[in-house]
Structure formats: C-alpha cells, structure tokens
PDB file of C-alpha atoms in Angstrom:
ATOM      1  CA  GLY A 626     -76.756 134.968  12.252  1.00  0.00           C
ATOM      2  CA  GLU A 627     -80.399 135.430  11.440  1.00  0.00           C
ATOM      3  CA  SER A 628     -81.925 133.113   8.908  1.00  0.00           C
ATOM      4  CA  VAL A 629     -85.052 132.039   7.123  1.00  0.00           C
ATOM      5  CA  GLY A 630     -86.321 128.572   7.928  1.00  0.00           C
ATOM      6  CA  LEU A 631     -89.143 126.266   7.025  1.00  0.00           C
ATOM      7  CA  HIS A 632     -91.303 124.311   9.430  1.00  0.00           C
ATOM      8  CA  LEU A 633     -91.734 121.158   7.324  1.00  0.00           C
ATOM      9  CA  PRO A 634     -89.095 119.654   5.060  1.00  0.00           C
ATOM     10  CA  THR A 635     -91.600 117.527   3.097  1.00  0.00           C
ATOM     11  CA  LEU A 636     -95.290 117.785   2.356  1.00  0.00           C
ATOM     12  CA  SER A 637     -97.421 115.177   0.610  1.00  0.00           C
ATOM     13  CA  VAL A 638    -100.894 116.127  -0.625  1.00  0.00           C
ATOM     14  CA  GLN A 639    -103.502 114.598  -2.856  1.00  0.00           C
ATOM     15  CA  GLU A 640    -104.348 116.117  -6.188  1.00  0.00           C
ATOM     16  CA  GLY A 641    -107.117 118.655  -5.819  1.00  0.00           C
ATOM     17  CA  ASP A 642    -106.404 119.411  -2.169  1.00  0.00           C
ATOM     18  CA  ASN A 643    -105.076 122.749  -0.957  1.00  0.00           C
ATOM     19  CA  SER A 644    -101.432 122.956   0.133  1.00  0.00           C
ATOM     20  CA  ILE A 645     -99.937 125.208   2.761  1.00  0.00           C
ATOM     21  CA  ILE A 646     -96.196 125.678   3.030  1.00  0.00           C
ATOM     22  CA  ASN A 647     -94.882 127.597   6.013  1.00  0.00           C
ATOM     23  CA  CYS A 648     -91.782 129.642   6.600  1.00  0.00           C
ATOM     24  CA  ALA A 649     -90.359 131.448   9.628  1.00  0.00           C
ATOM     25  CA  TYR A 650     -88.000 134.372   9.368  1.00  0.00           C
ATOM     26  CA  SER A 651     -86.021 135.974  12.138  1.00  0.00           C
ATOM     27  CA  ASN A 652     -84.821 139.262  10.664  1.00  0.00           C
ATOM     28  CA  SER A 653     -87.404 141.801  11.739  1.00  0.00           C
ATOM     29  CA  ALA A 654     -85.883 144.367   9.373  1.00  0.00           C
ATOM     30  CA  SER A 655     -86.686 142.287   6.274  1.00  0.00           C
ATOM     31  CA  ASP A 656     -89.090 144.198   4.070  1.00  0.00           C
ATOM     32  CA  TYR A 657     -89.544 141.981   1.043  1.00  0.00           C
ATOM     33  CA  PHE A 658     -90.294 138.283   0.677  1.00  0.00           C
ATOM     34  CA  ILE A 659     -90.504 135.949  -2.305  1.00  0.00           C
ATOM     35  CA  TRP A 660     -91.667 132.387  -2.841  1.00  0.00           C
ATOM     36  CA  TYR A 661     -89.866 130.315  -5.437  1.00  0.00           C
ATOM     37  CA  LYS A 662     -90.613 126.915  -6.952  1.00  0.00           C
ATOM     38  CA  GLN A 663     -87.691 124.767  -8.052  1.00  0.00           C
ATOM     39  CA  GLU A 664     -88.091 121.659 -10.145  1.00  0.00           C
ATOM     40  CA  SER A 665     -85.343 119.102 -10.442  1.00  0.00           C
ATOM     41  CA  GLY A 666     -82.489 120.326 -12.631  1.00  0.00           C
ATOM     42  CA  LYS A 667     -83.912 123.811 -13.042  1.00  0.00           C
ATOM     43  CA  GLY A 668     -83.383 127.225 -11.530  1.00  0.00           C
ATOM     44  CA  PRO A 669     -85.853 128.679  -9.003  1.00  0.00           C
ATOM     45  CA  GLN A 670     -89.027 129.987 -10.604  1.00  0.00           C
ATOM     46  CA  PHE A 671     -90.621 133.154  -9.195  1.00  0.00           C
ATOM     47  CA  ILE A 672     -94.116 132.436  -7.833  1.00  0.00           C
ATOM     48  CA  ILE A 673     -95.252 135.427  -5.813  1.00  0.00           C
ATOM     49  CA  ASP A 674     -93.827 138.181  -3.660  1.00  0.00           C
ATOM     50  CA  ILE A 675     -95.034 140.379  -0.843  1.00  0.00           C
ATOM     51  CA  ARG A 676     -93.741 143.515   0.823  1.00  0.00           C
ATOM     52  CA  SER A 677     -93.814 144.154   4.527  1.00  0.00           C
ATOM     53  CA  ASN A 678     -96.541 146.786   4.231  1.00  0.00           C
ATOM     54  CA  MET A 679     -98.978 144.059   3.175  1.00  0.00           C
ATOM     55  CA  ASP A 680    -100.268 140.961   4.969  1.00  0.00           C
ATOM     56  CA  LYS A 681    -101.806 139.110   2.053  1.00  0.00           C
ATOM     57  CA  ARG A 682    -101.324 138.901  -1.667  1.00  0.00           C
ATOM     58  CA  GLN A 683    -103.058 136.654  -4.171  1.00  0.00           C
ATOM     59  CA  GLY A 684    -101.994 135.302  -7.511  1.00  0.00           C
ATOM     60  CA  GLN A 685    -103.303 132.610  -9.782  1.00  0.00           C
ATOM     61  CA  ARG A 686    -104.107 129.673  -7.444  1.00  0.00           C
ATOM     62  CA  VAL A 687    -101.546 130.962  -4.929  1.00  0.00           C
ATOM     63  CA  THR A 688    -101.818 133.187  -1.894  1.00  0.00           C
ATOM     64  CA  VAL A 689     -99.022 134.459   0.304  1.00  0.00           C
ATOM     65  CA  LEU A 690     -99.725 135.484   3.879  1.00  0.00           C
ATOM     66  CA  LEU A 691     -97.338 137.537   5.978  1.00  0.00           C
ATOM     67  CA  ASN A 692     -97.614 137.778   9.751  1.00  0.00           C
ATOM     68  CA  LYS A 693     -95.036 140.264  10.928  1.00  0.00           C
ATOM     69  CA  THR A 694     -95.995 139.872  14.565  1.00  0.00           C
ATOM     70  CA  VAL A 695     -94.725 136.308  14.678  1.00  0.00           C
ATOM     71  CA  LYS A 696     -92.405 136.615  11.678  1.00  0.00           C
ATOM     72  CA  HIS A 697     -94.209 133.960   9.671  1.00  0.00           C
ATOM     73  CA  LEU A 698     -94.801 133.571   5.964  1.00  0.00           C
ATOM     74  CA  SER A 699     -96.979 131.010   4.240  1.00  0.00           C
ATOM     75  CA  LEU A 700     -97.749 129.957   0.701  1.00  0.00           C
ATOM     76  CA  GLN A 701    -101.156 128.521  -0.051  1.00  0.00           C
ATOM     77  CA  ILE A 702    -101.715 126.617  -3.275  1.00  0.00           C
ATOM     78  CA  ALA A 703    -105.320 125.961  -4.201  1.00  0.00           C
ATOM     79  CA  ALA A 704    -106.419 122.779  -5.983  1.00  0.00           C
ATOM     80  CA  THR A 705    -102.906 121.356  -6.028  1.00  0.00           C
ATOM     81  CA  GLN A 706    -101.928 119.642  -9.262  1.00  0.00           C
ATOM     82  CA  PRO A 707     -99.219 117.054 -10.056  1.00  0.00           C
ATOM     83  CA  GLY A 708     -97.307 119.806 -11.849  1.00  0.00           C
ATOM     84  CA  ASP A 709     -96.995 121.615  -8.530  1.00  0.00           C
ATOM     85  CA  SER A 710     -94.645 118.893  -7.258  1.00  0.00           C
ATOM     86  CA  ALA A 711     -91.325 120.619  -6.596  1.00  0.00           C
ATOM     87  CA  VAL A 712     -89.203 122.152  -3.855  1.00  0.00           C
ATOM     88  CA  TYR A 713     -90.529 125.453  -2.588  1.00  0.00           C
ATOM     89  CA  PHE A 714     -88.278 128.113  -1.084  1.00  0.00           C
ATOM     90  CA  CYS A 715     -89.137 131.253   0.764  1.00  0.00           C
ATOM     91  CA  ALA A 716     -86.601 134.048   0.557  1.00  0.00           C
ATOM     92  CA  GLU A 717     -86.251 137.316   2.396  1.00  0.00           C
ATOM     93  CA  ASN A 718     -84.477 140.418   1.290  1.00  0.00           C
ATOM     94  CA  LEU A 719     -81.413 141.109   3.404  1.00  0.00           C
ATOM     95  CA  PRO A 720     -81.681 144.773   4.290  1.00  0.00           C
ATOM     96  CA  GLY A 721     -78.679 146.637   3.020  1.00  0.00           C
ATOM     97  CA  GLY A 722     -79.400 150.216   2.169  1.00  0.00           C
ATOM     98  CA  SER A 723     -79.920 151.379  -1.397  1.00  0.00           C
ATOM     99  CA  ASN A 724     -82.681 149.951  -3.531  1.00  0.00           C
ATOM    100  CA  SER A 725     -80.082 148.360  -5.735  1.00  0.00           C
ATOM    101  CA  GLY A 726     -78.477 146.451  -2.884  1.00  0.00           C
ATOM    102  CA  TYR A 727     -80.716 143.427  -2.716  1.00  0.00           C
ATOM    103  CA  ALA A 728     -79.484 140.033  -1.533  1.00  0.00           C
ATOM    104  CA  LEU A 729     -81.961 137.245  -0.972  1.00  0.00           C
ATOM    105  CA  ASN A 730     -81.615 134.914   2.008  1.00  0.00           C
ATOM    106  CA  PHE A 731     -83.179 131.538   1.235  1.00  0.00           C
ATOM    107  CA  GLY A 732     -84.518 128.902   3.562  1.00  0.00           C
ATOM    108  CA  LYS A 733     -83.721 125.201   3.113  1.00  0.00           C
ATOM    109  CA  GLY A 734     -86.867 124.449   1.151  1.00  0.00           C
ATOM    110  CA  THR A 735     -89.940 122.242   1.416  1.00  0.00           C
ATOM    111  CA  SER A 736     -90.472 119.370  -0.962  1.00  0.00           C
ATOM    112  CA  LEU A 737     -94.093 119.194  -2.115  1.00  0.00           C
ATOM    113  CA  LEU A 738     -95.272 115.868  -3.508  1.00  0.00           C
ATOM    114  CA  VAL A 739     -98.687 115.740  -5.146  1.00  0.00           C
ATOM    115  CA  THR A 740    -100.180 112.282  -5.470  1.00  0.00           C
ATOM    116  CA  PRO A 741    -102.989 111.397  -7.904  1.00  0.00           C
TER     117      PRO A 741
ATOM    118  CA  ASP B 828     -89.083 137.310 -24.354  1.00  0.00           C
ATOM    119  CA  ALA B 829     -86.022 135.255 -23.535  1.00  0.00           C
ATOM    120  CA  GLY B 830     -85.380 134.595 -19.878  1.00  0.00           C
ATOM    121  CA  VAL B 831     -82.064 134.624 -18.099  1.00  0.00           C
ATOM    122  CA  THR B 832     -79.510 132.518 -19.944  1.00  0.00           C
ATOM    123  CA  GLN B 833     -76.388 130.942 -18.486  1.00  0.00           C
ATOM    124  CA  SER B 834     -73.439 129.142 -19.990  1.00  0.00           C
ATOM    125  CA  PRO B 835     -72.137 126.554 -19.901  1.00  0.00           C
ATOM    126  CA  THR B 836     -74.853 124.201 -18.670  1.00  0.00           C
ATOM    127  CA  HIS B 837     -72.426 121.758 -17.124  1.00  0.00           C
ATOM    128  CA  LEU B 838     -68.739 121.962 -16.358  1.00  0.00           C
ATOM    129  CA  ILE B 839     -66.169 119.591 -14.882  1.00  0.00           C
ATOM    130  CA  LYS B 840     -62.928 120.985 -13.478  1.00  0.00           C
ATOM    131  CA  THR B 841     -60.121 119.675 -11.315  1.00  0.00           C
ATOM    132  CA  ARG B 842     -58.933 121.125  -8.028  1.00  0.00           C
ATOM    133  CA  GLY B 843     -56.770 124.204  -8.395  1.00  0.00           C
ATOM    134  CA  GLN B 844     -58.170 125.195 -11.760  1.00  0.00           C
ATOM    135  CA  HIS B 845     -60.012 128.383 -12.609  1.00  0.00           C
ATOM    136  CA  VAL B 846     -63.542 128.673 -13.985  1.00  0.00           C
ATOM    137  CA  THR B 847     -65.594 131.422 -15.654  1.00  0.00           C
ATOM    138  CA  LEU B 848     -69.370 131.266 -15.724  1.00  0.00           C
ATOM    139  CA  ARG B 849     -71.494 133.562 -17.870  1.00  0.00           C
ATOM    140  CA  CYS B 850     -74.932 135.079 -17.548  1.00  0.00           C
ATOM    141  CA  SER B 851     -77.138 137.162 -19.817  1.00  0.00           C
ATOM    142  CA  PRO B 852     -80.001 138.937 -18.026  1.00  0.00           C
ATOM    143  CA  ILE B 853     -83.524 139.486 -19.249  1.00  0.00           C
ATOM    144  CA  SER B 854     -83.624 142.330 -21.750  1.00  0.00           C
ATOM    145  CA  GLY B 855     -84.022 145.635 -19.905  1.00  0.00           C
ATOM    146  CA  HIS B 856     -82.820 144.300 -16.564  1.00  0.00           C
ATOM    147  CA  LYS B 857     -79.849 146.161 -15.144  1.00  0.00           C
ATOM    148  CA  SER B 858     -79.164 144.098 -12.046  1.00  0.00           C
ATOM    149  CA  VAL B 859     -77.509 140.686 -11.976  1.00  0.00           C
ATOM    150  CA  SER B 860     -76.967 138.553  -8.898  1.00  0.00           C
ATOM    151  CA  TRP B 861     -75.065 135.311  -8.431  1.00  0.00           C
ATOM    152  CA  TYR B 862     -75.964 132.498  -6.056  1.00  0.00           C
ATOM    153  CA  GLN B 863     -74.402 129.156  -5.165  1.00  0.00           C
ATOM    154  CA  GLN B 864     -76.710 126.227  -4.487  1.00  0.00           C
ATOM    155  CA  VAL B 865     -75.242 123.144  -2.911  1.00  0.00           C
ATOM    156  CA  LEU B 866     -77.284 119.975  -3.330  1.00  0.00           C
ATOM    157  CA  GLY B 867     -80.146 119.816  -0.849  1.00  0.00           C
ATOM    158  CA  GLN B 868     -79.892 123.422   0.257  1.00  0.00           C
ATOM    159  CA  GLY B 869     -81.258 126.791  -0.709  1.00  0.00           C
ATOM    160  CA  PRO B 870     -79.242 129.210  -2.842  1.00  0.00           C
ATOM    161  CA  GLN B 871     -76.586 131.283  -1.072  1.00  0.00           C
ATOM    162  CA  PHE B 872     -75.959 134.855  -2.162  1.00  0.00           C
ATOM    163  CA  ILE B 873     -72.527 135.549  -3.688  1.00  0.00           C
ATOM    164  CA  PHE B 874     -72.674 138.918  -5.502  1.00  0.00           C
ATOM    165  CA  GLN B 875     -75.025 141.527  -6.827  1.00  0.00           C
ATOM    166  CA  TYR B 876     -74.175 143.974  -9.605  1.00  0.00           C
ATOM    167  CA  TYR B 877     -76.231 146.960 -10.677  1.00  0.00           C
ATOM    168  CA  GLU B 878     -75.258 149.298 -13.479  1.00  0.00           C
ATOM    169  CA  LYS B 879     -71.868 147.596 -13.658  1.00  0.00           C
ATOM    170  CA  GLU B 880     -71.036 148.252 -10.017  1.00  0.00           C
ATOM    171  CA  GLU B 881     -70.854 145.747  -7.188  1.00  0.00           C
ATOM    172  CA  ARG B 882     -73.754 146.446  -4.826  1.00  0.00           C
ATOM    173  CA  GLY B 883     -73.536 143.479  -2.524  1.00  0.00           C
ATOM    174  CA  ARG B 884     -71.228 140.643  -1.591  1.00  0.00           C
ATOM    175  CA  GLY B 885     -72.011 137.513   0.389  1.00  0.00           C
ATOM    176  CA  ASN B 886     -69.781 135.535   2.693  1.00  0.00           C
ATOM    177  CA  PHE B 887     -67.544 133.966   0.074  1.00  0.00           C
ATOM    178  CA  PRO B 888     -63.719 133.974  -0.133  1.00  0.00           C
ATOM    179  CA  ASP B 889     -61.742 136.261  -2.410  1.00  0.00           C
ATOM    180  CA  ARG B 890     -61.310 133.371  -4.830  1.00  0.00           C
ATOM    181  CA  PHE B 891     -64.766 134.374  -6.052  1.00  0.00           C
ATOM    182  CA  SER B 892     -65.031 137.471  -8.209  1.00  0.00           C
ATOM    183  CA  ALA B 893     -67.450 138.855 -10.744  1.00  0.00           C
ATOM    184  CA  ARG B 894     -68.038 141.690 -13.112  1.00  0.00           C
ATOM    185  CA  GLN B 895     -70.831 143.176 -15.168  1.00  0.00           C
ATOM    186  CA  PHE B 896     -70.397 144.428 -18.702  1.00  0.00           C
ATOM    187  CA  PRO B 897     -71.922 147.481 -20.455  1.00  0.00           C
ATOM    188  CA  ASN B 898     -74.606 145.241 -21.985  1.00  0.00           C
ATOM    189  CA  TYR B 899     -75.461 144.098 -18.414  1.00  0.00           C
ATOM    190  CA  SER B 900     -74.264 140.536 -18.943  1.00  0.00           C
ATOM    191  CA  SER B 901     -72.064 139.185 -16.194  1.00  0.00           C
ATOM    192  CA  GLU B 902     -69.257 136.752 -15.454  1.00  0.00           C
ATOM    193  CA  LEU B 903     -68.518 134.887 -12.255  1.00  0.00           C
ATOM    194  CA  ASN B 904     -64.917 133.768 -11.802  1.00  0.00           C
ATOM    195  CA  VAL B 905     -63.672 131.253  -9.286  1.00  0.00           C
ATOM    196  CA  ASN B 906     -59.942 130.678  -8.796  1.00  0.00           C
ATOM    197  CA  ALA B 907     -58.094 127.788  -7.161  1.00  0.00           C
ATOM    198  CA  LEU B 908     -61.129 125.524  -7.235  1.00  0.00           C
ATOM    199  CA  LEU B 909     -61.848 123.303  -4.244  1.00  0.00           C
ATOM    200  CA  LEU B 910     -63.988 120.189  -4.076  1.00  0.00           C
ATOM    201  CA  GLY B 911     -66.446 122.170  -1.969  1.00  0.00           C
ATOM    202  CA  ASP B 912     -67.058 124.573  -4.842  1.00  0.00           C
ATOM    203  CA  SER B 913     -69.050 121.856  -6.603  1.00  0.00           C
ATOM    204  CA  ALA B 914     -72.563 123.250  -6.840  1.00  0.00           C
ATOM    205  CA  LEU B 915     -75.229 124.734  -9.064  1.00  0.00           C
ATOM    206  CA  TYR B 916     -74.364 128.364  -9.783  1.00  0.00           C
ATOM    207  CA  LEU B 917     -77.404 130.488 -10.400  1.00  0.00           C
ATOM    208  CA  CYS B 918     -77.678 133.876 -11.983  1.00  0.00           C
ATOM    209  CA  ALA B 919     -80.685 136.101 -11.337  1.00  0.00           C
ATOM    210  CA  SER B 920     -81.636 139.304 -13.093  1.00  0.00           C
ATOM    211  CA  SER B 921     -83.850 142.117 -11.943  1.00  0.00           C
ATOM    212  CA  PRO B 922     -84.959 145.531 -13.201  1.00  0.00           C
ATOM    213  CA  VAL B 923     -83.581 147.236 -10.091  1.00  0.00           C
ATOM    214  CA  GLY B 924     -82.660 144.428  -7.706  1.00  0.00           C
ATOM    215  CA  ASP B 925     -85.649 143.198  -5.779  1.00  0.00           C
ATOM    216  CA  GLU B 926     -87.839 140.976  -7.964  1.00  0.00           C
ATOM    217  CA  GLN B 927     -85.200 138.484  -9.081  1.00  0.00           C
ATOM    218  CA  TYR B 928     -85.665 136.010 -11.912  1.00  0.00           C
ATOM    219  CA  PHE B 929     -83.331 133.044 -12.067  1.00  0.00           C
ATOM    220  CA  GLY B 930     -81.644 131.318 -14.953  1.00  0.00           C
ATOM    221  CA  PRO B 931     -81.296 127.531 -15.264  1.00  0.00           C
ATOM    222  CA  GLY B 932     -77.884 127.532 -13.620  1.00  0.00           C
ATOM    223  CA  THR B 933     -74.475 126.069 -14.377  1.00  0.00           C
ATOM    224  CA  ARG B 934     -73.690 122.745 -12.732  1.00  0.00           C
ATOM    225  CA  LEU B 935     -70.026 122.819 -11.682  1.00  0.00           C
ATOM    226  CA  THR B 936     -68.312 119.613 -10.625  1.00  0.00           C
ATOM    227  CA  VAL B 937     -64.825 119.817  -9.157  1.00  0.00           C
ATOM    228  CA  THR B 938     -62.860 116.559  -9.050  1.00  0.00           C
TER     229      THR B 938
END
C-alpha cells in the first residue's frame, strides 16, 4: 500500500543551526499533512500543518514546505535549540470521504539530536 | 485548558486477558481517534469516532473495539491479548477530525 516515509532516520545538528527534516509521501490524493514532535515517553505534539492548496506555511521558528509535484514535505526549524531534540514524524491524512473521517498515516520518524 | 487525558498510564497484562483503555478529549472536541505505536515506529491508526459514531477503522483485528460516550470520552477495548499487542496506545482528539492533538498514551505490556 501507499505510505509516508522519511529520507533520513537520524539528524545531528549544532545548537543555533537550522534543521531540515524531509518526508516523502506517495498518496497523491492526500490533502492534509501534519508534523509532530515526540519526546521520549510522551505523546506526539502538534507542530504545524499544511493543506494541499498551499505550498508553504510558517509558524514560530518552523516552516513547512509542500511540493506536490514530487510528493515531498519538509520541516525547517530555525536556530535549533537543545529542547528541539526529539523524534519528528510527518503524517498525511488518508482520504476517506466525509470531513469527519480522518485517519493519519505516519512515517517512521526522524530522530533530531541537537548538540551544544 | 486541559489537554487530552488517558488512563491508566501504564498497564501490565498477561496473554489472553482483556484490557480497557480510557481517553478524555479536549473540552469542545467531538472527535476521538486511537492509534497504536510500537517501539521505534510511527503511530498506526486503529479507530476514529465522531459524534459517538465510528467514522474510520484501521487494519486491526476484531479483537480491537472502541466506543465513544455522550460526553465524547472514549474507551478502547482489546480482547484475547497477544504479546504483539504490547505498545503505546495513543488517543487523539479533534474539533472535527483533521487537526489531531494527542494525549500522553497508555503503555501496555503483555507478558
């Protein structure tokens, strides 16, 4: 079946640098995407989302880029801090009909390690 | 405002037993979804409920069932537990279903 995947399983960056986490999706019908951050022992924390009618969305220190042509999603974190160390997941909405029928398909995750 | 709450935090069961996990959504959210997260992997969709009706079901056996109550809280039930059911069970709530906010999860260990 179709799935969401990540290019890099681990990413190590120095504090203050910018981080870029990439994600490929294969379901061309997906219309909604979310990035989550998960720290050890905790549930996924919503970071930012984007709908398929957009190609860029910015939040506080984070930017999500969507390239529908190549089915690619990326999360950019500016001025990465030690507190950003976590596993990051991209998730796509599995198309299913009514607006109440949402099921998220998650990738395997990328572990981000921020070193001082 | 309180976030999504789940209980219990941890649970140990033996094979063949039954388990019930509970979830209270964020106030005002009408949709609850359940996910299973095996160590080292991303969450896998199990169920979604909206306005007390099942709106989606993932690829899980019939041993898994759920329901949503009038106050929008939800229970996930798993019968005839297997070792492979050991995982972190996550509940997510949403106003209508798309923007999902996760709880801390219930860590289930089956021995």
